[in-house]
């Protein structure tokens, strides 16, 4: 299905630069909201975020200030001129936000994962023209992400965007949520005119990772950033470890290198031709390897051998992994490549054996 989209253009917000949304994870007190918003506005930030209702993984955490916080968001609009954005997870949240004049809505990762909840929000938004950003679902499922965007779009909303906030995983080594950049990149390929923002705060889960993640998102051509920023991060009621002061945010944004999306220079064209030639060679050599594999398949069939010979497979993975490291490639990457090649070889041999 094609999405019927319109650009999210906000008066006074430059189209030339990455779109920046910033503000605390949660609205906590009126003073915290106004103080953070004022500091951000002084740094030139035009869109303020704050969670009013907070979906928390475990009960007992701060679950959001609720409707009272919407009045503080109104004050932010009046006193700073910023646009204000918050998360909605139910039809009631939608009605309250519309009543309070919230400018931009987003759907959180836990909500996107639930089609019933997304449909309820879509129904509540029918006939309303407001920008909506859809965060990726917690699980790395691109179809679920696109499905949520389709539900909102089917309700008639055209000013849509996506937010990449990483994917949850049992194995939390560096990141709170694994970036799995290939997923937003695939989203870009599937829906080229959909703006995609990156949320480095929820990917990283810690302050030190915000700057490198922002840069990575820009290098991959994403359209903007939504960053958690708090006037006193250490005392934040939610996600304290990943929030940064408006000063630090400003410092990070000033150091960002924004590369041009399109390059027209001759040299880039030349280099792309070289890549195409390499890819052709790769395909030819892969096809040749598969031919040899099929011959081995015939041999195995004639000698009544099993297709999978584990010893040989391990030998290939070890040898090529080590060789990859010597050639400056990541050993895991090389392993993955050979696992994929091996899988296809096995499939082809099984075809021969079962003929
Ligand atoms: C948030 O933006 O504060 C939030 C709860 O994010 P996510 O839905 O990505 O976990
Ligand atoms: Mn948060």
Coordinates of C-alpha atoms and ligand atoms in Angstrom, one line a residue:
X1 CA 0.0 0.0 0.0
X2 CA 1.2 3.5 -0.8
X3 CA 1.0 6.1 1.9
X4 CA -0.7 9.4 0.9
X5 CA 1.6 11.9 2.6
X6 CA 2.2 15.6 2.9
X7 CA 5.3 17.2 4.2
X8 CA 5.3 18.3 7.9
X9 CA 6.0 22.0 7.4
X10 CA 5.9 24.2 10.5
X11 CA 6.0 27.9 10.2
X12 CA 9.3 29.3 11.5
X13 CA 11.0 25.9 11.4
X14 CA 13.8 25.8 8.8
X15 CA 13.5 23.1 6.1
X16 CA 17.2 23.4 5.4
X17 CA 18.4 22.0 8.7
X18 CA 17.7 18.7 10.5
X19 CA 14.4 19.0 12.4
X20 CA 15.1 19.1 16.1
X21 CA 12.6 18.2 18.8
X22 CA 13.9 18.4 22.4
X23 CA 12.5 18.3 25.9
X24 CA 12.3 16.1 29.0
X25 CA 11.3 12.5 29.0
X26 CA 8.4 13.5 31.3
X27 CA 6.7 16.6 32.3
X28 CA 7.3 16.5 36.1
X29 CA 6.4 19.9 37.6
X30 CA 5.3 23.2 36.1
X31 CA 8.6 24.7 37.1
X32 CA 10.7 21.9 35.5
X33 CA 8.7 22.2 32.2
X34 CA 8.9 26.0 32.0
X35 CA 12.6 26.1 33.0
X36 CA 13.6 23.4 30.5
X37 CA 11.5 24.9 27.7
X38 CA 12.8 28.4 28.2
X39 CA 16.4 27.2 28.2
X40 CA 15.8 25.2 25.0
X41 CA 14.0 28.1 23.3
X42 CA 17.0 30.3 24.1
X43 CA 19.2 27.8 22.2
X44 CA 17.0 28.1 19.2
X45 CA 15.0 24.9 19.6
X46 CA 11.6 25.3 18.0
X47 CA 9.8 22.1 19.1
X48 CA 9.4 21.0 22.7
X49 CA 8.7 17.5 23.7
X50 CA 7.5 16.2 27.1
X51 CA 5.7 12.9 28.1
X52 CA 2.4 13.5 29.9
X53 CA 1.4 9.9 30.1
X54 CA 4.4 7.5 30.5
X55 CA 4.2 3.8 29.6
X56 CA 6.7 2.2 32.0
X57 CA 8.0 -1.3 31.6
X58 CA 7.4 -2.0 35.3
X59 CA 4.7 -0.6 37.7
X60 CA 5.9 1.7 40.4
X61 CA 7.9 4.0 38.2
X62 CA 6.6 7.5 37.4
X63 CA 3.7 7.0 35.0
X64 CA 3.3 10.6 34.0
X65 CA 1.6 13.7 35.5
X66 CA -1.5 13.3 33.3
X67 CA -3.9 16.0 32.1
X68 CA -2.5 18.7 34.6
X69 CA 0.7 18.7 32.5
X70 CA -1.2 19.8 29.4
X71 CA -1.7 23.3 31.0
X72 CA 2.0 23.6 31.4
X73 CA 2.5 22.7 27.7
X74 CA 0.1 25.5 26.9
X75 CA 2.2 27.9 28.9
X76 CA 5.3 26.7 27.0
X77 CA 3.6 27.6 23.7
X78 CA 2.5 31.0 25.0
X79 CA 5.7 32.0 26.7
X80 CA 8.3 30.6 24.3
X81 CA 6.4 30.4 20.9
X82 CA 7.6 26.8 20.6
X83 CA 5.5 24.0 19.1
X84 CA 4.7 21.4 21.7
X85 CA 4.6 17.6 21.2
X86 CA 3.6 14.7 23.4
X87 CA 2.9 10.9 23.3
X88 CA -0.6 9.5 23.0
X89 CA -1.5 5.9 23.7
X90 CA -5.3 5.9 23.9
X91 CA -8.3 7.7 22.4
X92 CA -8.7 9.7 25.6
X93 CA -5.1 11.0 25.3
X94 CA -5.9 12.1 21.8
X95 CA -9.0 14.0 22.9
X96 CA -7.2 15.7 25.8
X97 CA -4.3 16.8 23.6
X98 CA -6.5 18.2 20.9
X99 CA -8.5 20.1 23.5
X100 CA -5.3 21.5 24.9
X101 CA -3.9 22.6 21.5
X102 CA -0.9 20.2 21.4
X103 CA 0.7 20.7 18.0
X104 CA 2.4 17.4 17.3
X105 CA 1.6 13.9 18.6
X106 CA 3.7 10.8 18.7
X107 CA 2.9 7.2 19.2
X108 CA 5.3 5.4 21.5
X109 CA 7.2 2.2 20.8
X110 CA 5.1 0.0 23.1
X111 CA 1.9 1.3 21.5
X112 CA 3.0 0.8 17.9
X113 CA 3.5 -2.8 18.7
X114 CA -0.2 -3.2 19.4
X115 CA -2.5 -2.8 16.4
X116 CA -5.6 -2.5 18.6
X117 CA -4.2 0.5 20.4
X118 CA -3.0 2.1 17.1
X119 CA -6.4 1.6 15.5
X120 CA -8.1 3.2 18.5
X121 CA -5.8 6.3 18.1
X122 CA -6.4 6.3 14.4
X123 CA -10.2 6.3 15.0
X124 CA -9.9 9.1 17.5
X125 CA -7.9 11.2 15.0
X126 CA -10.3 10.8 12.1
X127 CA -10.9 14.1 10.4
X128 CA -8.1 15.9 12.3
X129 CA -5.1 17.4 10.6
X130 CA -2.2 17.2 13.0
X131 CA 1.4 15.9 12.4
X132 CA 1.9 12.4 13.9
X133 CA 5.2 10.7 14.4
X134 CA 5.1 6.9 14.8
X135 CA 8.0 5.4 16.8
X136 CA 9.2 2.0 15.7
X137 CA 7.7 -0.9 17.6
X138 CA 9.8 -2.4 20.4
X139 CA 10.4 -5.5 18.3
X140 CA 12.4 -5.3 15.1
X141 CA 9.4 -5.7 12.8
X142 CA 9.3 -3.3 9.9
X143 CA 5.9 -4.5 8.7
X144 CA 4.3 -3.7 12.1
X145 CA 5.9 -0.2 11.9
X146 CA 4.6 0.4 8.4
X147 CA 1.2 -1.1 9.4
X148 CA 0.8 1.5 12.2
X149 CA 1.6 4.3 9.7
X150 CA -1.0 2.9 7.3
X151 CA -3.6 2.9 10.1
X152 CA -3.1 6.5 10.9
X153 CA -2.9 7.4 7.2
X154 CA -6.1 5.5 6.5
X155 CA -7.8 7.8 9.0
X156 CA -7.0 10.7 6.7
X157 CA -3.8 12.0 8.4
X158 CA -1.2 12.9 5.8
X159 CA 1.4 14.8 7.8
X160 CA 3.2 11.7 9.1
X161 CA 6.8 10.9 10.2
X162 CA 8.6 8.0 11.7
X163 CA 10.9 7.9 14.8
X164 CA 13.7 5.4 15.0
X165 CA 14.3 4.7 18.7
X166 CA 16.0 1.3 18.5
X167 CA 14.8 -2.2 19.2
X168 CA 14.7 -3.9 22.5
X169 CA 16.9 -6.9 23.1
X170 CA 17.7 -9.3 25.9
X171 CA 21.3 -8.7 25.4
X172 CA 21.9 -5.0 26.5
X173 CA 25.6 -4.5 26.1
X174 CA 26.2 -1.0 24.7
X175 CA 22.8 0.2 23.8
X176 CA 19.5 0.3 25.7
X177 CA 17.8 -0.5 22.4
X178 CA 19.8 -1.8 19.5
X179 CA 19.9 0.6 16.6
X180 CA 19.6 -2.0 13.8
X181 CA 20.1 0.8 11.3
X182 CA 19.2 -1.4 8.4
X183 CA 15.5 -1.2 9.5
X184 CA 15.1 2.5 9.2
X185 CA 17.1 2.4 6.0
X186 CA 14.7 -0.2 4.6
X187 CA 11.8 2.0 5.7
X188 CA 13.4 4.9 3.7
X189 CA 13.6 2.6 0.7
X190 CA 10.0 1.5 1.1
X191 CA 8.5 4.9 1.7
X192 CA 11.0 7.5 0.4
X193 CA 8.9 10.6 1.2
X194 CA 8.4 9.7 4.8
X195 CA 10.5 11.9 7.1
X196 CA 12.5 9.8 9.7
X197 CA 13.8 11.2 12.9
X198 CA 16.3 9.5 15.2
X199 CA 15.8 9.2 19.0
X200 CA 19.4 8.8 20.2
X201 CA 18.2 9.0 23.9
X202 CA 16.2 5.8 23.9
X203 CA 18.7 4.0 21.6
X204 CA 21.7 4.9 23.8
X205 CA 20.1 4.9 27.2
X206 CA 23.1 6.9 28.4
X207 CA 24.4 10.4 27.9
X208 CA 27.7 9.6 26.4
X209 CA 26.1 7.9 23.4
X210 CA 23.9 10.8 22.4
X211 CA 26.5 12.7 20.4
X212 CA 27.8 9.7 18.3
X213 CA 24.3 8.5 17.7
X214 CA 23.1 11.9 16.5
X215 CA 26.1 12.0 14.1
X216 CA 25.4 8.5 12.8
X217 CA 21.8 9.4 12.1
X218 CA 22.9 12.4 10.2
X219 CA 25.5 10.4 8.2
X220 CA 22.7 8.0 7.2
X221 CA 20.6 10.8 5.9
X222 CA 17.8 10.8 8.5
X223 CA 15.8 14.0 8.7
X224 CA 16.1 15.0 12.3
X225 CA 16.5 14.2 15.9
X226 CA 14.3 14.0 19.0
X227 CA 16.4 14.3 22.0
X228 CA 15.6 14.1 25.7
X229 CA 16.8 17.2 27.5
X230 CA 16.1 18.2 31.1
X231 CA 17.0 21.2 33.2
X232 CA 18.4 18.9 35.9
X233 CA 19.0 15.5 34.3
X234 CA 20.3 13.7 37.4
X235 CA 17.1 14.4 39.2
X236 CA 14.8 13.4 36.4
X237 CA 11.8 11.3 37.4
X238 CA 12.2 9.0 34.4
X239 CA 15.1 8.1 32.1
X240 CA 17.6 10.1 34.1
X241 CA 20.7 8.4 32.7
X242 CA 20.0 9.4 29.2
X243 CA 18.9 13.0 29.6
X244 CA 21.2 16.0 28.9
X245 CA 20.9 19.7 29.8
X246 CA 19.9 22.2 27.1
X247 CA 23.5 23.5 27.2
X248 CA 25.0 20.0 26.4
X249 CA 22.4 19.5 23.7
X250 CA 23.3 22.8 22.1
X251 CA 27.0 21.8 22.3
X252 CA 26.3 18.5 20.6
X253 CA 24.1 20.0 17.9
X254 CA 26.8 22.7 17.1
X255 CA 29.4 20.0 16.6
X256 CA 27.2 17.9 14.2
X257 CA 28.6 17.5 10.7
X258 CA 25.7 17.6 8.2
X259 CA 26.6 16.1 4.9
X260 CA 24.8 16.8 1.7
X261 CA 22.4 14.1 0.7
X262 CA 23.1 14.3 -3.0
X263 CA 26.5 14.5 -4.5
X264 CA 27.0 15.3 -8.1
X265 CA 30.7 15.4 -8.4
X266 CA 32.4 13.3 -11.1
X267 CA 34.6 11.4 -8.6
X268 CA 31.6 10.0 -6.8
X269 CA 30.2 8.8 -10.0
X270 CA 33.5 7.1 -10.9
X271 CA 33.6 5.4 -7.5
X272 CA 30.0 4.2 -7.9
X273 CA 31.0 2.6 -11.2
X274 CA 33.8 0.8 -9.4
X275 CA 31.3 -0.5 -6.8
X276 CA 29.0 -1.7 -9.6
X277 CA 31.9 -3.5 -11.1
X278 CA 32.8 -5.1 -7.8
X279 CA 29.2 -6.2 -7.2
X280 CA 29.1 -7.8 -10.7
X281 CA 32.2 -9.8 -9.9
X282 CA 30.8 -10.8 -6.6
X283 CA 27.6 -12.1 -8.3
X284 CA 29.6 -14.0 -10.9
X285 CA 31.9 -15.6 -8.3
X286 CA 28.8 -16.5 -6.2
X287 CA 27.1 -18.1 -9.1
X288 CA 30.3 -20.1 -9.8
X289 CA 30.5 -21.2 -6.2
X290 CA 26.9 -22.4 -6.4
X291 CA 27.6 -24.4 -9.5
X292 CA 30.4 -26.2 -7.7
X293 CA 28.1 -26.8 -4.8
X294 CA 25.5 -28.4 -7.0
X295 CA 28.3 -30.7 -8.4
X296 CA 29.1 -31.7 -4.8
X297 CA 25.4 -32.3 -4.3
X298 CA 25.4 -34.8 -7.1
X299 CA 28.5 -36.5 -5.7
X300 CA 26.9 -36.7 -2.2
X301 CA 23.7 -38.2 -3.7
X302 CA 25.7 -40.8 -5.6
X303 CA 27.6 -41.8 -2.5
X304 CA 24.6 -41.6 -0.2
X305 CA 26.1 -38.9 2.0
X306 CA 24.2 -36.3 4.1
X307 CA 24.1 -32.7 2.7
X308 CA 25.3 -31.1 6.0
X309 CA 28.9 -32.0 6.9
X310 CA 29.3 -30.0 10.1
X311 CA 33.1 -30.3 10.3
X312 CA 33.6 -28.8 6.9
X313 CA 31.1 -26.0 7.7
X314 CA 32.9 -25.0 10.9
X315 CA 36.2 -25.1 9.0
X316 CA 34.9 -22.6 6.4
X317 CA 33.5 -20.2 9.1
X318 CA 36.7 -20.2 11.1
X319 CA 39.1 -19.9 8.2
X320 CA 37.2 -17.1 6.5
X321 CA 36.5 -15.3 9.8
X322 CA 40.2 -15.2 10.5
X323 CA 41.0 -14.1 6.9
X324 CA 38.3 -11.3 7.2
X325 CA 40.1 -9.9 10.3
X326 CA 43.4 -9.8 8.4
X327 CA 41.7 -7.9 5.6
X328 CA 40.3 -5.3 8.0
X329 CA 36.7 -6.7 8.2
X330 CA 34.8 -7.5 11.2
X331 CA 35.0 -11.3 11.9
X332 CA 31.3 -11.5 12.8
X333 CA 30.3 -9.8 9.5
X334 CA 32.4 -12.3 7.5
X335 CA 30.8 -15.1 9.5
X336 CA 27.3 -13.8 8.7
X337 CA 28.2 -13.6 5.0
X338 CA 29.4 -17.2 4.9
X339 CA 26.5 -18.4 6.9
X340 CA 24.1 -16.9 4.3
X341 CA 26.1 -18.4 1.4
X342 CA 26.2 -21.8 3.1
X343 CA 22.4 -21.6 3.7
X344 CA 21.8 -21.1 0.0
X345 CA 24.3 -23.9 -0.9
X346 CA 22.5 -26.3 1.4
X347 CA 19.2 -25.4 -0.2
X348 CA 20.5 -26.0 -3.6
X349 CA 22.1 -29.3 -2.6
X350 CA 18.8 -30.5 -1.0
X351 CA 17.1 -29.8 -4.3
X352 CA 19.5 -32.1 -6.1
X353 CA 19.4 -34.8 -3.5
X354 CA 15.6 -34.9 -3.5
X355 CA 15.2 -34.8 -7.2
Ligands
LIG1 C1 9.7 8.6 25.3 O1 9.8 9.1 24.2 O2 9.8 9.1 26.4 C2 9.3 7.1 25.3 C3 8.6 6.6 26.2 O3 9.8 6.5 24.2 P1 9.6 5.0 23.6 O4 8.2 4.9 23.2 O5 10.5 5.1 22.4 O6 10.1 4.0 24.6
LIG2 MN1 12.0 8.6 27.9

